[in-house]
XYZ file of C-alpha atoms in Angstrom:
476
model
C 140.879 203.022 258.254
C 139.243 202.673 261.545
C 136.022 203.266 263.478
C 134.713 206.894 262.211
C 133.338 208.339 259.166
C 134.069 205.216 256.893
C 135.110 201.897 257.342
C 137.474 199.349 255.264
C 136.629 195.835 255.123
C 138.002 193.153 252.939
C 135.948 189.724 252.613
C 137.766 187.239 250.715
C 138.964 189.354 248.487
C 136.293 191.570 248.226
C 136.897 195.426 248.907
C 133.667 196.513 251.150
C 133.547 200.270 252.299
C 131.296 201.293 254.882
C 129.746 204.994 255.560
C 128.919 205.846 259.144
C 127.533 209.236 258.566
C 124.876 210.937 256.507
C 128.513 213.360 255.293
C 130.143 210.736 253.716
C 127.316 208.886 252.186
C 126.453 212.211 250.557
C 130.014 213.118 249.407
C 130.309 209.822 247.793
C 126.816 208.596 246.893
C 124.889 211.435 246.195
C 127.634 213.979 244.597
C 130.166 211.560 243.179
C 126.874 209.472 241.902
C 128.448 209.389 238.716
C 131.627 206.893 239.703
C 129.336 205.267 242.960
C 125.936 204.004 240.981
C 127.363 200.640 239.678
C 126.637 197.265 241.270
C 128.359 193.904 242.265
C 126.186 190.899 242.268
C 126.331 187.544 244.006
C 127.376 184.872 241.255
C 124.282 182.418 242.361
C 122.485 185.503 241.024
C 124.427 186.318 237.730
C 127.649 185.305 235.825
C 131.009 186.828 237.991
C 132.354 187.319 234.784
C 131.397 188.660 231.140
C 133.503 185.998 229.563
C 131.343 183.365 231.049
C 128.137 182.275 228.853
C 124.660 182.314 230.291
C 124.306 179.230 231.911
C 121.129 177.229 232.886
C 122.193 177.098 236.708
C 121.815 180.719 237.198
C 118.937 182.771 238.240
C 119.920 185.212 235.732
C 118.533 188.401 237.670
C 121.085 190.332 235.762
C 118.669 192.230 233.505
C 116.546 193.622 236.401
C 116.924 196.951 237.212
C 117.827 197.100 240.908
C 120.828 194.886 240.000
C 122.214 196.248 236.501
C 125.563 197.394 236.633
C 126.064 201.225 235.744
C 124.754 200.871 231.621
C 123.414 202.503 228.787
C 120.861 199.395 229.556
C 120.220 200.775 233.419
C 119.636 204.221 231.767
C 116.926 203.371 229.467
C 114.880 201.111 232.451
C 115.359 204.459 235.223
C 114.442 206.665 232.224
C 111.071 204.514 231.906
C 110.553 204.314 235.214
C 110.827 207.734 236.222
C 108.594 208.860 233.409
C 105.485 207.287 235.118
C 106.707 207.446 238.577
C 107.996 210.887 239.447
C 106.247 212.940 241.837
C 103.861 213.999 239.762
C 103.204 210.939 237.661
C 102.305 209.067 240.587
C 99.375 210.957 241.695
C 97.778 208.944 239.094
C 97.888 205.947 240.940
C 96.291 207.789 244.314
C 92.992 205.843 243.411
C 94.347 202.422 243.670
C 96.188 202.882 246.930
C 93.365 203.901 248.321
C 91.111 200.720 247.057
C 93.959 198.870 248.776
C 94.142 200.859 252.179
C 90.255 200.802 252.490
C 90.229 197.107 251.671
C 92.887 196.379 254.166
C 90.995 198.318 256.858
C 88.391 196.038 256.312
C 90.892 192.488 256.979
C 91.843 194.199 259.887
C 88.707 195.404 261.750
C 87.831 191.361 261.385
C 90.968 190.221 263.279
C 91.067 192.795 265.644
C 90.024 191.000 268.302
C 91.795 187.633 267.444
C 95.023 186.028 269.018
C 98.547 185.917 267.408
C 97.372 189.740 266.245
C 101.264 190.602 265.349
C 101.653 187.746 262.760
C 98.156 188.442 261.302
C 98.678 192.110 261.256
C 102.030 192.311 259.856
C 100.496 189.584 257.066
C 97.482 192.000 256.657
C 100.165 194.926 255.898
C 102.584 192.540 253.630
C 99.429 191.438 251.401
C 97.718 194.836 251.301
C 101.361 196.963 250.568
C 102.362 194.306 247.866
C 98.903 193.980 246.315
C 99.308 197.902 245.696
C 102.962 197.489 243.930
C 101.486 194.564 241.745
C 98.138 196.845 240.550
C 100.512 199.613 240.160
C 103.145 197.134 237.645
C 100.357 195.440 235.638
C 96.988 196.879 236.536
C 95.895 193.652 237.653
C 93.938 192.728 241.190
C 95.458 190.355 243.295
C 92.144 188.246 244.343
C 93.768 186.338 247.569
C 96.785 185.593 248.444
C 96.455 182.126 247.232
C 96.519 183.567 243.976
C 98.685 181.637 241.343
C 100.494 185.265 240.471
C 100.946 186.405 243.554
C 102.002 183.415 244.481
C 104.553 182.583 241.995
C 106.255 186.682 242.504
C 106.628 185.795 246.110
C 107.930 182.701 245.790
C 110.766 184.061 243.644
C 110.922 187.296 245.140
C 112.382 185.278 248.293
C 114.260 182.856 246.411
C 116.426 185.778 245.187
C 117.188 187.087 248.098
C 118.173 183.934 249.358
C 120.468 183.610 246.473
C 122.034 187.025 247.110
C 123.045 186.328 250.687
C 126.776 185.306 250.779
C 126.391 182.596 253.715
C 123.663 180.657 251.715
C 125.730 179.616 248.813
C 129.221 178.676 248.166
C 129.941 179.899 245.144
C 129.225 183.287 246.457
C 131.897 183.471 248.514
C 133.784 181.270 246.155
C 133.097 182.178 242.501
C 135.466 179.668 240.993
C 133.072 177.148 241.652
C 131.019 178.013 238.785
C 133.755 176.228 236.401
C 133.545 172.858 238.478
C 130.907 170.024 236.335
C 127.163 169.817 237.394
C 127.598 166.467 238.790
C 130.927 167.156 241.558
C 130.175 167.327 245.133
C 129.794 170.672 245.812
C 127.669 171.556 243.025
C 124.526 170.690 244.300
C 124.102 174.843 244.334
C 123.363 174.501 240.494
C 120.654 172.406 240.379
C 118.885 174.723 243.098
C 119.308 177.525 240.735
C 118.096 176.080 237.815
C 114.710 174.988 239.187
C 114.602 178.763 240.748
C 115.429 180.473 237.618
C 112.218 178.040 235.923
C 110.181 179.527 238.284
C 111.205 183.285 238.419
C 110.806 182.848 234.538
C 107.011 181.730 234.871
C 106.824 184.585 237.808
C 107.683 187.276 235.680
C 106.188 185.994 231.765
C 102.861 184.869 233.161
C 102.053 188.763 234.363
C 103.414 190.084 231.389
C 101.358 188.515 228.730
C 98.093 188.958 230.882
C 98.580 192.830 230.744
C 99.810 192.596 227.312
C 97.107 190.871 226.056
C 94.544 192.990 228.367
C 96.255 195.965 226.720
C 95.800 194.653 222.953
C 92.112 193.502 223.685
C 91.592 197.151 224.747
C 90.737 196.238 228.096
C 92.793 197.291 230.798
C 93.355 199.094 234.036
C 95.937 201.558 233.965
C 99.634 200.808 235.199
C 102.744 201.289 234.500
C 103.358 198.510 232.253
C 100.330 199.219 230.397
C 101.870 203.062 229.308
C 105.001 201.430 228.685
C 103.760 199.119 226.127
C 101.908 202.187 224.674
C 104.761 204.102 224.102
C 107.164 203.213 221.160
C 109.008 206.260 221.131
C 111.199 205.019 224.735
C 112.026 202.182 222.665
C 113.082 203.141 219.186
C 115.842 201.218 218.021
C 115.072 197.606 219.875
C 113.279 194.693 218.425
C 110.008 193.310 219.545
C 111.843 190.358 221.519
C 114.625 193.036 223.131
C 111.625 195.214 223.657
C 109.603 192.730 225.703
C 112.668 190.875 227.998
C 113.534 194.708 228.870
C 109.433 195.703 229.893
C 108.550 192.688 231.353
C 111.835 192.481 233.934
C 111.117 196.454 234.720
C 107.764 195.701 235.481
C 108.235 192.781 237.394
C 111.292 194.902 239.312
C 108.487 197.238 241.145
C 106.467 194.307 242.661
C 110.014 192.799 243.915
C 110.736 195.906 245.613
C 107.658 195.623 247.981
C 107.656 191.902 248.097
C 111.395 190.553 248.260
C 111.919 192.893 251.372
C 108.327 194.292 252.443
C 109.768 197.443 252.619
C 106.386 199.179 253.036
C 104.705 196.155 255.208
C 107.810 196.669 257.944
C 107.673 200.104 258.350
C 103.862 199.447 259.191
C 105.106 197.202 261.379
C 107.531 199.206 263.274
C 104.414 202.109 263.167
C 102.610 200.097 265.401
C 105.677 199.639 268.101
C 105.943 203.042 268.168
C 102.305 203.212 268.761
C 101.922 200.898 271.809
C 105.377 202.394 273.342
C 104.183 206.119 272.773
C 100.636 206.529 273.370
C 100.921 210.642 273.764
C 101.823 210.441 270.079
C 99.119 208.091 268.835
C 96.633 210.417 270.606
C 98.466 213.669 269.537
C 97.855 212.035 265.635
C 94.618 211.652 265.976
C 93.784 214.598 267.453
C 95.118 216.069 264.310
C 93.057 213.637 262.411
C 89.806 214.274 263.756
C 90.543 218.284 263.465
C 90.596 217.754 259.883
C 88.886 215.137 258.787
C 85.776 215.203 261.512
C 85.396 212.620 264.289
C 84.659 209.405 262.492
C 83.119 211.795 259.230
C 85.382 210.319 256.635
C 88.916 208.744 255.779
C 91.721 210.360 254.458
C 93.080 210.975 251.068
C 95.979 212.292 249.421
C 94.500 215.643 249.215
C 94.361 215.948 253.212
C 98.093 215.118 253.325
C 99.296 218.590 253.308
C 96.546 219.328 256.284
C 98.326 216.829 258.627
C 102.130 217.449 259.246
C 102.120 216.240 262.376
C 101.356 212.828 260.426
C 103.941 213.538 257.782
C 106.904 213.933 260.871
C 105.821 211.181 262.705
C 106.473 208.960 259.055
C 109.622 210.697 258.956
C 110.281 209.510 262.643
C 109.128 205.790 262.077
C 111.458 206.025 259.384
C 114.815 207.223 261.743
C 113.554 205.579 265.175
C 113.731 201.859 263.100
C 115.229 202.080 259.511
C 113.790 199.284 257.224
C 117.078 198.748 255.522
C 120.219 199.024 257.196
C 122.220 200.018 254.133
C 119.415 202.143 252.085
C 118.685 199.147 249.859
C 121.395 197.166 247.663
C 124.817 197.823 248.612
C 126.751 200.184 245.802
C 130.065 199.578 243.812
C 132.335 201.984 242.923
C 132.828 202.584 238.915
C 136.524 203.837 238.985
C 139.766 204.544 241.439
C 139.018 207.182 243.656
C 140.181 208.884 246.646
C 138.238 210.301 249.310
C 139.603 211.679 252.844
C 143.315 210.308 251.801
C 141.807 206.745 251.107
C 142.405 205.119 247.612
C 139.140 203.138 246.894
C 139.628 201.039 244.602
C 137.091 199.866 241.177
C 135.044 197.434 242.096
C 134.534 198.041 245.610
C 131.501 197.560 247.521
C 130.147 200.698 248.976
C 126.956 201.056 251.766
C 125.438 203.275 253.973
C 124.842 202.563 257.424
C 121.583 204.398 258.006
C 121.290 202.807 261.797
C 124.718 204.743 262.473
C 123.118 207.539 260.735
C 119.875 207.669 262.810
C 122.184 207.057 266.293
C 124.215 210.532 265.193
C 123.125 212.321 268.361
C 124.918 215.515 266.767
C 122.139 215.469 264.128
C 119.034 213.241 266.185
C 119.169 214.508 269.916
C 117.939 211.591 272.066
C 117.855 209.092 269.161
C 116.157 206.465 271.071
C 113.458 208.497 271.835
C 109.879 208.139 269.703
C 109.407 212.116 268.967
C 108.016 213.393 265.652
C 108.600 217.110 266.799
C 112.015 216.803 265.831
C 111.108 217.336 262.558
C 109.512 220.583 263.227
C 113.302 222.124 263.203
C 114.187 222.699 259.084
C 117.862 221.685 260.293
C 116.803 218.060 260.608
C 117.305 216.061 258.194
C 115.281 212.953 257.096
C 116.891 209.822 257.089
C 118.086 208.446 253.288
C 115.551 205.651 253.705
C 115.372 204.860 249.914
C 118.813 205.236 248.971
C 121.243 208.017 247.494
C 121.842 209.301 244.318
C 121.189 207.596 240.725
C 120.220 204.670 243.055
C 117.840 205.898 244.431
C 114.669 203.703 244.541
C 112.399 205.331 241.837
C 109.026 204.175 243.654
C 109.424 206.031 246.803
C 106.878 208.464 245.957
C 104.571 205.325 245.453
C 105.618 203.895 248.356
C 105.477 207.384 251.033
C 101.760 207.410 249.637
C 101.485 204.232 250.564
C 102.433 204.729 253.971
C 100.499 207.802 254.617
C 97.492 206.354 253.747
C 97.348 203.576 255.528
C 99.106 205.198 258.674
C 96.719 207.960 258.838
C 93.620 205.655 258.269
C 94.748 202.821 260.569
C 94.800 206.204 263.248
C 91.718 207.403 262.104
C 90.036 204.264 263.467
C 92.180 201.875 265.221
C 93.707 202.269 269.060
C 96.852 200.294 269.288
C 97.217 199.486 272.770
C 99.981 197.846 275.470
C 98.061 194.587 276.412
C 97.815 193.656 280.220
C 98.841 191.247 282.792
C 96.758 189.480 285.291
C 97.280 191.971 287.409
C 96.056 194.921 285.297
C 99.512 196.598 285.192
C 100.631 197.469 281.411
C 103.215 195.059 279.341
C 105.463 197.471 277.702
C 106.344 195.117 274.813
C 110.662 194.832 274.574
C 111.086 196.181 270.414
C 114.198 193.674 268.739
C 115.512 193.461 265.418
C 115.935 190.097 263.128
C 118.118 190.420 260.211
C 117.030 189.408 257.394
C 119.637 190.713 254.500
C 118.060 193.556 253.125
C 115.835 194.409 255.788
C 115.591 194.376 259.301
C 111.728 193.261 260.548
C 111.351 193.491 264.191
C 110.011 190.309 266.464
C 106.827 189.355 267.162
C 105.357 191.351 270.275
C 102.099 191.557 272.119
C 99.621 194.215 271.947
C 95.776 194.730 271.374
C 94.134 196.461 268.689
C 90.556 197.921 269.376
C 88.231 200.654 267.237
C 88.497 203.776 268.308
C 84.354 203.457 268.621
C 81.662 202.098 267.183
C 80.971 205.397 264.617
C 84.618 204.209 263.678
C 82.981 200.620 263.201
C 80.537 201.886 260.518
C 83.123 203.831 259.003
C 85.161 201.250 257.935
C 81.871 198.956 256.988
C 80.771 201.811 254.692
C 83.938 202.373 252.672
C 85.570 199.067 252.233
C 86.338 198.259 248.972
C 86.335 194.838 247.310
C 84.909 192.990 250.252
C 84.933 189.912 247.640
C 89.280 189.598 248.811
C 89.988 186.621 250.217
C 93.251 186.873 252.281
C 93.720 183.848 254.748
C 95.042 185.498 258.271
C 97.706 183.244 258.796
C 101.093 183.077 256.854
């Protein structure tokens, strides 16, 4: 195979297909979902082999649900998870992302005005975005973010996806090593893993048994977690101790997808580039903002979000312009042989979309490096795959586009993000990069200023922030 539609790779072994375009993801992801949903892991993450035993130098991530292979077990976690978190489910949960948004309006109108604004900004976003997915899991309020939960999920939210990157590890490029004795050179891997698995075990009981025992007390917000461990029905047929490993690694799995990656926080991020490079379009936002929600009257809510489709495109446009994840989340395997375009593709192989060749396409994004939500406005344009294809598709993206409406269109309501100056007066326009970082791509720090839109938009935010008791430090 070359350069085109789909690329072949093979990395030590290892079968890796790459789709170019949004045609061949489809044909194999989306309508051949059936032989394309299963997954490969990394072996610092899991056992390479079902013939191994579970061993104590192993994170042992294998019952979560992002990274179960294709299973009657994978089944029964989406089937949960899509009962509280479909599009209709999740309107639920409009309530809390709101306390969030308004709180986080509140963290930011105090730095506004400060220096290093990107790195407190972006920390603002990561806290406030991943504070939502934890209230959502457990029903419990993150007080700061020197608190011991929030701490602990973090802390092995990016120890796993340290573990899953093949350069940090060699047994993941070499997974014979996992036979060699604890105490060879070469092994000092497995004592890494073993005090990481300790702590991604305290990370995901110590939640769990809070909302379980809120939930038995009769006292509880709630969450997902909280309906699941109301409903016995789901789980007919398991025992108590199957019953809880299986709830509390699904509801541990919905924090890690906002805080392993910050998903949600990046896009924010990337919101305000596009901001300070494209000034007609901030205005042009909030022009539609103030038409329906009143200058400085009130903030938005879910229920204006059919009212404001100019806001709804220009998501869709952050989205394409700089795509969060380069591959549409974890990279897929294929279940069985199959052929597609005259190429055998093996079992086994790894398959991924390549969503920044997808958002280049100028046959399907005319001037892709152009900021311009109007594209949208033609039905023929697609929206970029941002959460995935298929039966892999991540089930929280309705919780997560809420997410990002609300605190997109309430961040326009009040805030100006601006192209800071030089000595001279004359506008920096800030140079937008991109720093891998496995999953995700997070763009470099870069100047700008942030000011209120005016000082009505000053006593808005004072008069509907919510839990001004948070204490979030502004420095990472």
């Amino acid at each position: 195979m070359g350069i085109g539609d789909i690329v072949y790779m093979n990395m030590m072994g290892q079968s890796l297909v790459v789709l170019n375009t949004a045609q061949a993801a489809s044909d194999l992801l989306d309508k051949r979902s059936a032989i394309y949903s299963d997954r490969v892991c990394a072996p610092m993450v899991k056992n390479p082999a079902l013939s191994l035993p579970d061993q104590p130098f192993r994170l042992d991530w294998s019952g979560f649900a992002g990274m179960l292979p294709y299973s009657d077990l994978w089944r029964r976690q989406r089937r949960r998870l899509n009962n509280w978190l479909n599009i209709r489910a999740v309107r639920q949960f409009d309530h809390l992302q709101q306390d969030v948004v308004r709180s986080m309006l509140g963290r930011i109108h105090d730095i506004s005005g400060s220096t290093e604004l990107f790195e407190k900004v972006k920390h603002q976003f990561f806290f406030a975005m991943a504070s939502a997915t934890f209230r959502l899991a457990y029903g419990y309020h993150i007080q700061s973010d020197q608190d011991p939960f929030f701490l602990d999920a973090v802390q092995a939210s990016d120890n796993l996806f340290a573990a899953t990157m093949m350069g940090n590890f060699l047994v993941n490029a070499f997974p014979a090593l996992s036979y060699i004795p604890q105490w060879l050179p070469g092994a000092g891997w497995k004592r890494i893993a073993k005090k990481w698995r300790e702590h991604k075990n305290r990370a995901v009981d110590t939640p769990y048994e809070w909302t379980k025992n809120q939930v038995a007390s009769g006292n509880f917000e709630p969450s997902v977690l909280s309906a699941l461990l109301q409903d016995e029905k789901i789980d007919q047929g398991l025992s108590q101790e199957e019953r809880d490993k299986e709830l509390k690694e699904l509801a541990y799995v919905l924090f890690l997808g906002e805080s392993g990656t910050g998903t949600s926080a990046t896009a924010l991020v990337n919101f305000v580039a596009a901001m300070v490079l494209n000034p007609e379009v901030q205005a042009k936002a909030q022009a539609e903002l103030d038409s329906v929600l009143g200058y400085a009257s009130r903030l938005p809510t879910m229920s204006d979000e059919t009212q404001l489709p100019y806001i709804r495109n220009l998501i869709l446009e952050v989205h394409r312009w700089q795509p969060v994840g380069p591959t549409g989340g974890p990279p897929h395997a294929c279940y069985q042989d199959d052929v597609y375009q005259g190429y055998n593709i093996q079992k086994g192989t790894i398959v991924m979309g390549n969503l920044w060749a997808m958002t280049r396409d100028e046959a399907v994004y005319q001037d892709p490096e152009h900021f311009n939500p109007d594209r949208f406005l033609d039905p023929n344009i697609p929206p970029v795959p941002t959460y995935g294809w298929g039966r892999r598709k991540c089930p929280g993206m309705h919780f997560a586009e809420a997410s990002l409406f609300l605190a997109i269109s309430s961040l326009l309501t009040n805030f100006n993000f601006l192209r800071k100056k030089d000595k001279e007066g004359k506008e920096i326009i800030p140079t937008i990069e991109g720093s891998c970082n496995s999953l995700a791509v997070p763009i470099k720090p870069f100047e700008f200023e942030l000011r209120l839109r005016s000082k009505d938009h000053n006593q808005l935010i004072l008069d509907n922030v919510t839990a001004k008791s948070t204490n979030v430090s502004v420095s990472k």
